[in-house]
Amino acid sequence: MKIAVLTVLLALASVADSSADDAHLVRGLHCKTEAQVDAAIAFIQQGTPPLFAAELLNRDEVACVFADRIGYLIEHPVMLGRSDHRGVSLIKYEGTLVGVLVGQNPRPVEPPLHLYFVVPEPLPGVAEASGA
């Protein structure tokens, strides 16, 4: 059981460094829609590793990405809610993808893309949406 918790923690590992005024470098599970990230969270709560949860949601289209080796630069993130899985927090956010960090090489994303994502630790300084 402890191995499963550690697997989820490692798999959802995020880097929550603030880089600009309201930008964060994030690693974790990212999806196009809130419904897709909710489905991914449901898979994770059933014991599916995050990478496989993303793959399950990508059957008809690329809906979700598990970014563990690259960082997503997200602006204006807002916490939508949180749940737990075996003692690990699953914190859901929405925000705008404006770039990716591959190694030490930042790459802009044009046009910026609205995303939903889940990470195990709160992003510093990010407000929770009212009613979440």
Tab-separated table of N, CA and C in Angstrom:
chain	number	residue	atom	x	y	z
A	1	MET	N	0.825	-1.186	0.000
A	1	MET	CA	0.000	0.000	0.000
A	1	MET	C	0.873	1.255	0.000
A	2	LYS	N	1.978	1.238	0.787
A	2	LYS	CA	2.872	2.389	0.808
A	2	LYS	C	3.520	2.601	-0.551
A	3	ILE	N	3.779	1.515	-1.267
A	3	ILE	CA	4.383	1.629	-2.593
A	3	ILE	C	3.429	2.356	-3.539
A	4	ALA	N	2.146	2.051	-3.461
A	4	ALA	CA	1.169	2.719	-4.330
A	4	ALA	C	1.126	4.213	-4.039
A	5	VAL	N	1.167	4.591	-2.763
A	5	VAL	CA	1.149	6.002	-2.390
A	5	VAL	C	2.403	6.696	-2.917
A	6	LEU	N	3.565	6.051	-2.758
A	6	LEU	CA	4.803	6.635	-3.258
A	6	LEU	C	4.781	6.761	-4.770
A	7	THR	N	4.206	5.772	-5.450
A	7	THR	CA	4.108	5.827	-6.905
A	7	THR	C	3.293	7.030	-7.342
A	8	VAL	N	2.167	7.256	-6.683
A	8	VAL	CA	1.327	8.411	-7.030
A	8	VAL	C	2.078	9.704	-6.737
A	9	LEU	N	2.756	9.772	-5.588
A	9	LEU	CA	3.514	10.975	-5.254
A	9	LEU	C	4.590	11.269	-6.284
A	10	LEU	N	5.369	10.256	-6.632
A	10	LEU	CA	6.432	10.450	-7.606
A	10	LEU	C	5.872	10.764	-8.981
A	11	ALA	N	4.803	10.090	-9.352
A	11	ALA	CA	4.236	10.279	-10.687
A	11	ALA	C	3.627	11.659	-10.850
A	12	LEU	N	3.073	12.197	-9.791
A	12	LEU	CA	2.444	13.517	-9.877
A	12	LEU	C	3.384	14.640	-9.455
A	13	ALA	N	4.652	14.299	-9.268
A	13	ALA	CA	5.613	15.279	-8.757
A	13	ALA	C	5.538	16.577	-9.550
A	14	SER	N	5.398	17.649	-8.831
A	14	SER	CA	5.305	18.951	-9.488
A	14	SER	C	6.454	19.816	-9.036
A	15	VAL	N	6.816	20.728	-9.888
A	15	VAL	CA	7.763	21.759	-9.519
A	15	VAL	C	6.957	23.033	-9.488
A	16	ALA	N	6.798	23.573	-8.316
A	16	ALA	CA	5.905	24.711	-8.154
A	16	ALA	C	6.701	25.997	-7.974
A	17	ASP	N	7.678	26.209	-8.826
A	17	ASP	CA	8.473	27.425	-8.747
A	17	ASP	C	7.714	28.575	-9.390
A	18	SER	N	7.620	29.682	-8.678
A	18	SER	CA	7.045	30.877	-9.292
A	18	SER	C	8.103	31.493	-10.175
A	19	SER	N	7.744	31.816	-11.419
A	19	SER	CA	8.731	32.395	-12.299
A	19	SER	C	8.442	33.845	-12.651
A	20	ALA	N	7.239	34.187	-12.942
A	20	ALA	CA	6.922	35.573	-13.282
A	20	ALA	C	5.887	36.045	-12.280
A	21	ASP	N	5.155	37.098	-12.631
A	21	ASP	CA	4.165	37.639	-11.703
A	21	ASP	C	3.182	36.579	-11.244
A	22	ASP	N	2.601	35.848	-12.179
A	22	ASP	CA	1.588	34.861	-11.838
A	22	ASP	C	1.824	33.590	-12.642
A	23	ALA	N	3.080	33.207	-12.819
A	23	ALA	CA	3.410	32.028	-13.615
A	23	ALA	C	4.089	30.985	-12.738
A	24	HIS	N	3.816	29.734	-13.031
A	24	HIS	CA	4.374	28.621	-12.266
A	24	HIS	C	4.877	27.560	-13.226
A	25	LEU	N	5.999	26.949	-12.877
A	25	LEU	CA	6.512	25.817	-13.628
A	25	LEU	C	5.930	24.559	-12.991
A	26	VAL	N	5.156	23.800	-13.768
A	26	VAL	CA	4.379	22.699	-13.216
A	26	VAL	C	4.677	21.403	-13.968
A	27	ARG	N	4.821	20.330	-13.218
A	27	ARG	CA	4.884	18.984	-13.779
A	27	ARG	C	3.714	18.216	-13.189
A	28	GLY	N	3.020	17.451	-14.020
A	28	GLY	CA	1.878	16.686	-13.544
A	28	GLY	C	0.990	16.300	-14.705
A	29	LEU	N	-0.242	15.992	-14.398
A	29	LEU	CA	-1.223	15.553	-15.391
A	29	LEU	C	-2.040	16.756	-15.849
A	30	HIS	N	-2.023	17.030	-17.163
A	30	HIS	CA	-2.709	18.177	-17.758
A	30	HIS	C	-3.717	17.677	-18.778
A	31	CYS	N	-4.925	18.282	-18.783
A	31	CYS	CA	-5.975	17.888	-19.722
A	31	CYS	C	-6.617	19.130	-20.343
A	32	LYS	N	-7.283	18.908	-21.484
A	32	LYS	CA	-7.941	20.005	-22.199
A	32	LYS	C	-9.172	20.519	-21.464
A	33	THR	N	-9.923	19.610	-20.819
A	33	THR	CA	-11.180	20.022	-20.185
A	33	THR	C	-11.209	19.601	-18.719
A	34	GLU	N	-12.067	20.258	-17.974
A	34	GLU	CA	-12.225	19.907	-16.569
A	34	GLU	C	-12.803	18.488	-16.437
A	35	ALA	N	-13.727	18.116	-17.325
A	35	ALA	CA	-14.298	16.762	-17.280
A	35	ALA	C	-13.207	15.706	-17.484
A	36	GLN	N	-12.254	15.983	-18.360
A	36	GLN	CA	-11.175	15.033	-18.604
A	36	GLN	C	-10.262	14.910	-17.386
A	37	VAL	N	-9.929	16.021	-16.744
A	37	VAL	CA	-9.083	15.936	-15.560
A	37	VAL	C	-9.846	15.257	-14.418
A	38	ASP	N	-11.158	15.471	-14.331
A	38	ASP	CA	-11.958	14.766	-13.323
A	38	ASP	C	-11.945	13.258	-13.579
A	39	ALA	N	-12.042	12.861	-14.840
A	39	ALA	CA	-11.977	11.434	-15.183
A	39	ALA	C	-10.607	10.866	-14.844
A	40	ALA	N	-9.546	11.627	-15.091
A	40	ALA	CA	-8.193	11.175	-14.747
A	40	ALA	C	-8.060	10.993	-13.238
A	41	ILE	N	-8.592	11.944	-12.467
A	41	ILE	CA	-8.550	11.831	-11.008
A	41	ILE	C	-9.305	10.577	-10.555
A	42	ALA	N	-10.444	10.304	-11.167
A	42	ALA	CA	-11.215	9.099	-10.820
A	42	ALA	C	-10.392	7.838	-11.099
A	43	PHE	N	-9.688	7.797	-12.237
A	43	PHE	CA	-8.831	6.646	-12.540
A	43	PHE	C	-7.723	6.506	-11.493
A	44	ILE	N	-7.099	7.628	-11.120
A	44	ILE	CA	-6.028	7.602	-10.127
A	44	ILE	C	-6.563	7.091	-8.792
A	45	GLN	N	-7.761	7.532	-8.407
A	45	GLN	CA	-8.346	7.086	-7.144
A	45	GLN	C	-8.704	5.603	-7.168
A	46	GLN	N	-8.823	5.029	-8.368
A	46	GLN	CA	-9.065	3.587	-8.499
A	46	GLN	C	-7.754	2.801	-8.536
A	47	GLY	N	-6.620	3.509	-8.436
A	47	GLY	CA	-5.323	2.847	-8.400
A	47	GLY	C	-4.546	2.886	-9.708
A	48	THR	N	-5.050	3.587	-10.716
A	48	THR	CA	-4.354	3.693	-11.999
A	48	THR	C	-3.250	4.746	-11.883
A	49	PRO	N	-2.024	4.416	-12.272
A	49	PRO	CA	-0.968	5.436	-12.258
A	49	PRO	C	-1.323	6.601	-13.193
A	50	PRO	N	-0.904	7.812	-12.860
A	50	PRO	CA	-1.271	8.990	-13.657
A	50	PRO	C	-0.927	8.875	-15.144
A	51	LEU	N	0.228	8.308	-15.476
A	51	LEU	CA	0.594	8.161	-16.885
A	51	LEU	C	-0.432	7.308	-17.626
A	52	PHE	N	-0.860	6.222	-17.012
A	52	PHE	CA	-1.849	5.347	-17.645
A	52	PHE	C	-3.236	5.976	-17.656
A	53	ALA	N	-3.545	6.776	-16.628
A	53	ALA	CA	-4.826	7.495	-16.613
A	53	ALA	C	-4.901	8.429	-17.821
A	54	ALA	N	-3.793	9.126	-18.122
A	54	ALA	CA	-3.763	10.002	-19.295
A	54	ALA	C	-3.944	9.188	-20.570
A	55	GLU	N	-3.261	8.054	-20.659
A	55	GLU	CA	-3.370	7.215	-21.861
A	55	GLU	C	-4.795	6.707	-22.060
A	56	LEU	N	-5.480	6.353	-20.978
A	56	LEU	CA	-6.859	5.877	-21.087
A	56	LEU	C	-7.783	6.957	-21.658
A	57	LEU	N	-7.468	8.212	-21.364
A	57	LEU	CA	-8.297	9.314	-21.848
A	57	LEU	C	-7.915	9.768	-23.254
A	58	ASN	N	-6.867	9.187	-23.811
A	58	ASN	CA	-6.377	9.593	-25.130
A	58	ASN	C	-6.780	8.618	-26.230
A	59	ARG	N	-7.838	7.887	-26.047
A	59	ARG	CA	-8.229	6.889	-27.049
A	59	ARG	C	-8.735	7.516	-28.344
A	60	ASP	N	-9.527	8.575	-28.259
A	60	ASP	CA	-10.094	9.197	-29.459
A	60	ASP	C	-9.321	10.440	-29.908
A	61	GLU	N	-8.621	11.062	-28.984
A	61	GLU	CA	-7.849	12.268	-29.270
A	61	GLU	C	-6.804	12.424	-28.172
A	62	VAL	N	-5.836	13.300	-28.377
A	62	VAL	CA	-4.889	13.608	-27.308
A	62	VAL	C	-5.577	14.619	-26.402
A	63	ALA	N	-6.116	14.105	-25.321
A	63	ALA	CA	-6.883	14.929	-24.394
A	63	ALA	C	-6.052	15.319	-23.176
A	64	CYS	N	-5.169	14.399	-22.741
A	64	CYS	CA	-4.388	14.610	-21.525
A	64	CYS	C	-2.924	14.266	-21.777
A	65	VAL	N	-2.065	14.954	-21.042
A	65	VAL	CA	-0.626	14.720	-21.129
A	65	VAL	C	-0.094	14.616	-19.714
A	66	PHE	N	0.747	13.622	-19.489
A	66	PHE	CA	1.442	13.525	-18.215
A	66	PHE	C	2.847	14.075	-18.429
A	67	ALA	N	3.075	15.289	-17.953
A	67	ALA	CA	4.365	15.966	-18.128
A	67	ALA	C	5.215	15.720	-16.887
A	68	ASP	N	6.167	14.796	-17.018
A	68	ASP	CA	7.048	14.529	-15.883
A	68	ASP	C	8.502	14.868	-16.195
A	69	ARG	N	8.840	14.961	-17.465
A	69	ARG	CA	10.223	15.267	-17.846
A	69	ARG	C	10.373	16.685	-18.383
A	70	ILE	N	9.263	17.300	-18.709
A	70	ILE	CA	9.274	18.699	-19.131
A	70	ILE	C	8.391	19.472	-18.160
A	71	GLY	N	8.607	20.757	-18.088
A	71	GLY	CA	7.777	21.589	-17.238
A	71	GLY	C	6.847	22.435	-18.079
A	72	TYR	N	5.638	22.589	-17.611
A	72	TYR	CA	4.674	23.466	-18.269
A	72	TYR	C	4.677	24.792	-17.529
A	73	LEU	N	4.831	25.895	-18.266
A	73	LEU	CA	4.762	27.212	-17.672
A	73	LEU	C	3.310	27.665	-17.735
A	74	ILE	N	2.689	27.741	-16.571
A	74	ILE	CA	1.262	28.047	-16.455
A	74	ILE	C	1.089	29.425	-15.836
A	75	GLU	N	0.315	30.263	-16.502
A	75	GLU	CA	-0.013	31.579	-15.964
A	75	GLU	C	-1.435	31.575	-15.410
A	76	HIS	N	-1.650	32.407	-14.413
A	76	HIS	CA	-2.954	32.635	-13.799
A	76	HIS	C	-3.641	31.342	-13.345
A	77	PRO	N	-2.911	30.458	-12.637
A	77	PRO	CA	-3.588	29.246	-12.157
A	77	PRO	C	-4.578	29.574	-11.041
A	78	VAL	N	-5.648	28.795	-10.999
A	78	VAL	CA	-6.661	28.913	-9.953
A	78	VAL	C	-6.957	27.510	-9.452
A	79	MET	N	-6.932	27.334	-8.123
A	79	MET	CA	-7.258	26.036	-7.539
A	79	MET	C	-8.762	25.819	-7.615
A	80	LEU	N	-9.158	24.671	-8.176
A	80	LEU	CA	-10.583	24.356	-8.312
A	80	LEU	C	-11.081	23.429	-7.215
A	81	GLY	N	-10.184	22.690	-6.605
A	81	GLY	CA	-10.589	21.777	-5.544
A	81	GLY	C	-9.501	20.782	-5.240
A	82	ARG	N	-9.771	19.980	-4.228
A	82	ARG	CA	-8.785	18.989	-3.828
A	82	ARG	C	-9.498	17.747	-3.320
A	83	SER	N	-8.851	16.615	-3.567
A	83	SER	CA	-9.323	15.355	-3.030
A	83	SER	C	-8.087	14.588	-2.584
A	84	ASP	N	-8.289	13.442	-1.981
A	84	ASP	CA	-7.168	12.643	-1.502
A	84	ASP	C	-7.257	11.234	-2.046
A	85	HIS	N	-6.104	10.618	-2.208
A	85	HIS	CA	-6.009	9.209	-2.592
A	85	HIS	C	-4.937	8.579	-1.735
A	86	ARG	N	-5.359	7.768	-0.773
A	86	ARG	CA	-4.426	7.061	0.119
A	86	ARG	C	-3.424	8.007	0.774
A	87	GLY	N	-3.923	9.133	1.241
A	87	GLY	CA	-3.086	10.097	1.938
A	87	GLY	C	-2.344	11.075	1.052
A	88	VAL	N	-2.514	10.982	-0.257
A	88	VAL	CA	-1.862	11.896	-1.192
A	88	VAL	C	-2.905	12.883	-1.703
A	89	SER	N	-2.574	14.162	-1.657
A	89	SER	CA	-3.486	15.179	-2.179
A	89	SER	C	-3.498	15.150	-3.694
A	90	LEU	N	-4.670	15.324	-4.254
A	90	LEU	CA	-4.859	15.504	-5.691
A	90	LEU	C	-5.524	16.863	-5.838
A	91	ILE	N	-4.726	17.883	-6.189
A	91	ILE	CA	-5.224	19.245	-6.227
A	91	ILE	C	-5.454	19.643	-7.685
A	92	LYS	N	-6.684	20.031	-7.974
A	92	LYS	CA	-7.094	20.361	-9.340
A	92	LYS	C	-7.020	21.876	-9.556
A	93	TYR	N	-6.423	22.244	-10.690
A	93	TYR	CA	-6.265	23.650	-11.071
A	93	TYR	C	-6.720	23.859	-12.508
A	94	GLU	N	-6.938	25.120	-12.845
A	94	GLU	CA	-7.037	25.524	-14.239
A	94	GLU	C	-6.073	26.681	-14.423
A	95	GLY	N	-5.598	26.849	-15.651
A	95	GLY	CA	-4.666	27.933	-15.928
A	95	GLY	C	-4.387	28.008	-17.415
A	96	THR	N	-3.468	28.875	-17.788
A	96	THR	CA	-3.127	29.089	-19.188
A	96	THR	C	-1.691	28.664	-19.448
A	97	LEU	N	-1.529	27.711	-20.360
A	97	LEU	CA	-0.206	27.238	-20.759
A	97	LEU	C	0.403	28.263	-21.712
A	98	VAL	N	1.556	28.829	-21.318
A	98	VAL	CA	2.210	29.838	-22.153
A	98	VAL	C	3.579	29.391	-22.639
A	99	GLY	N	4.080	28.271	-22.104
A	99	GLY	CA	5.382	27.787	-22.530
A	99	GLY	C	5.698	26.434	-21.927
A	100	VAL	N	6.745	25.816	-22.438
A	100	VAL	CA	7.251	24.556	-21.881
A	100	VAL	C	8.741	24.727	-21.643
A	101	LEU	N	9.253	24.020	-20.655
A	101	LEU	CA	10.671	24.022	-20.356
A	101	LEU	C	11.181	22.611	-20.612
A	102	VAL	N	12.020	22.475	-21.627
A	102	VAL	CA	12.614	21.188	-21.988
A	102	VAL	C	14.085	21.287	-21.625
A	103	GLY	N	14.503	20.538	-20.600
A	103	GLY	CA	15.861	20.713	-20.087
A	103	GLY	C	15.980	22.129	-19.557
A	104	GLN	N	16.911	22.887	-20.091
A	104	GLN	CA	17.067	24.293	-19.708
A	104	GLN	C	16.554	25.232	-20.800
A	105	ASN	N	15.824	24.665	-21.777
A	105	ASN	CA	15.386	25.440	-22.934
A	105	ASN	C	13.899	25.778	-22.873
A	106	PRO	N	13.567	27.028	-22.557
A	106	PRO	CA	12.152	27.421	-22.564
A	106	PRO	C	11.655	27.594	-24.000
A	107	ARG	N	10.434	27.144	-24.245
A	107	ARG	CA	9.800	27.270	-25.560
A	107	ARG	C	8.418	27.878	-25.355
A	108	PRO	N	8.103	28.968	-26.062
A	108	PRO	CA	6.773	29.566	-25.923
A	108	PRO	C	5.710	28.693	-26.588
A	109	VAL	N	4.498	28.796	-26.097
A	109	VAL	CA	3.343	28.137	-26.700
A	109	VAL	C	2.473	29.251	-27.274
A	110	GLU	N	2.277	29.213	-28.575
A	110	GLU	CA	1.468	30.226	-29.265
A	110	GLU	C	0.409	29.540	-30.105
A	111	PRO	N	-0.824	29.864	-29.953
A	111	PRO	CA	-1.370	30.759	-28.931
A	111	PRO	C	-1.399	30.035	-27.586
A	112	PRO	N	-1.464	30.799	-26.495
A	112	PRO	CA	-1.590	30.176	-25.174
A	112	PRO	C	-2.813	29.262	-25.134
A	113	LEU	N	-2.748	28.242	-24.298
A	113	LEU	CA	-3.778	27.208	-24.250
A	113	LEU	C	-4.347	27.086	-22.843
A	114	HIS	N	-5.663	27.136	-22.730
A	114	HIS	CA	-6.337	26.952	-21.443
A	114	HIS	C	-6.294	25.467	-21.087
A	115	LEU	N	-5.802	25.128	-19.879
A	115	LEU	CA	-5.672	23.733	-19.439
A	115	LEU	C	-6.200	23.551	-18.026
A	116	TYR	N	-6.467	22.287	-17.718
A	116	TYR	CA	-6.799	21.854	-16.367
A	116	TYR	C	-5.716	20.858	-15.971
A	117	PHE	N	-5.312	20.879	-14.702
A	117	PHE	CA	-4.245	19.972	-14.295
A	117	PHE	C	-4.391	19.579	-12.835
A	118	VAL	N	-3.685	18.495	-12.469
A	118	VAL	CA	-3.728	17.989	-11.108
A	118	VAL	C	-2.297	17.737	-10.643
A	119	VAL	N	-2.005	18.205	-9.423
A	119	VAL	CA	-0.698	18.043	-8.790
A	119	VAL	C	-0.908	17.693	-7.313
A	120	PRO	N	0.124	17.146	-6.633
A	120	PRO	CA	-0.053	16.730	-5.243
A	120	PRO	C	0.186	17.810	-4.195
A	121	GLU	N	0.755	18.944	-4.588
A	121	GLU	CA	1.044	19.997	-3.617
A	121	GLU	C	0.475	21.322	-4.104
A	122	PRO	N	0.043	22.168	-3.195
A	122	PRO	CA	-0.499	23.461	-3.611
A	122	PRO	C	0.566	24.328	-4.272
A	123	LEU	N	0.172	25.059	-5.287
A	123	LEU	CA	1.070	26.032	-5.906
A	123	LEU	C	1.114	27.259	-5.004
A	124	PRO	N	2.299	27.759	-4.684
A	124	PRO	CA	2.402	28.895	-3.763
A	124	PRO	C	1.717	30.146	-4.297
A	125	GLY	N	0.943	30.773	-3.421
A	125	GLY	CA	0.317	32.035	-3.770
A	125	GLY	C	-0.879	31.943	-4.684
A	126	VAL	N	-1.384	30.730	-4.935
A	126	VAL	CA	-2.510	30.565	-5.857
A	126	VAL	C	-3.808	30.526	-5.062
A	127	ALA	N	-4.746	31.347	-5.488
A	127	ALA	CA	-6.038	31.434	-4.816
A	127	ALA	C	-6.935	30.255	-5.205
A	128	GLU	N	-7.782	29.881	-4.270
A	128	GLU	CA	-8.789	28.868	-4.547
A	128	GLU	C	-10.026	29.574	-5.105
A	129	ALA	N	-10.589	28.989	-6.152
A	129	ALA	CA	-11.809	29.566	-6.736
A	129	ALA	C	-12.923	29.524	-5.715
A	130	SER	N	-13.787	30.556	-5.698
A	130	SER	CA	-14.892	30.554	-4.747
A	130	SER	C	-15.815	29.375	-5.032
A	131	GLY	N	-16.232	28.740	-3.965
A	131	GLY	CA	-17.119	27.595	-4.088
A	131	GLY	C	-16.390	26.286	-4.310
A	132	ALA	N	-15.054	26.295	-4.410
A	132	ALA	CA	-14.308	25.045	-4.611
A	132	ALA	C	-14.107	24.313	-3.320
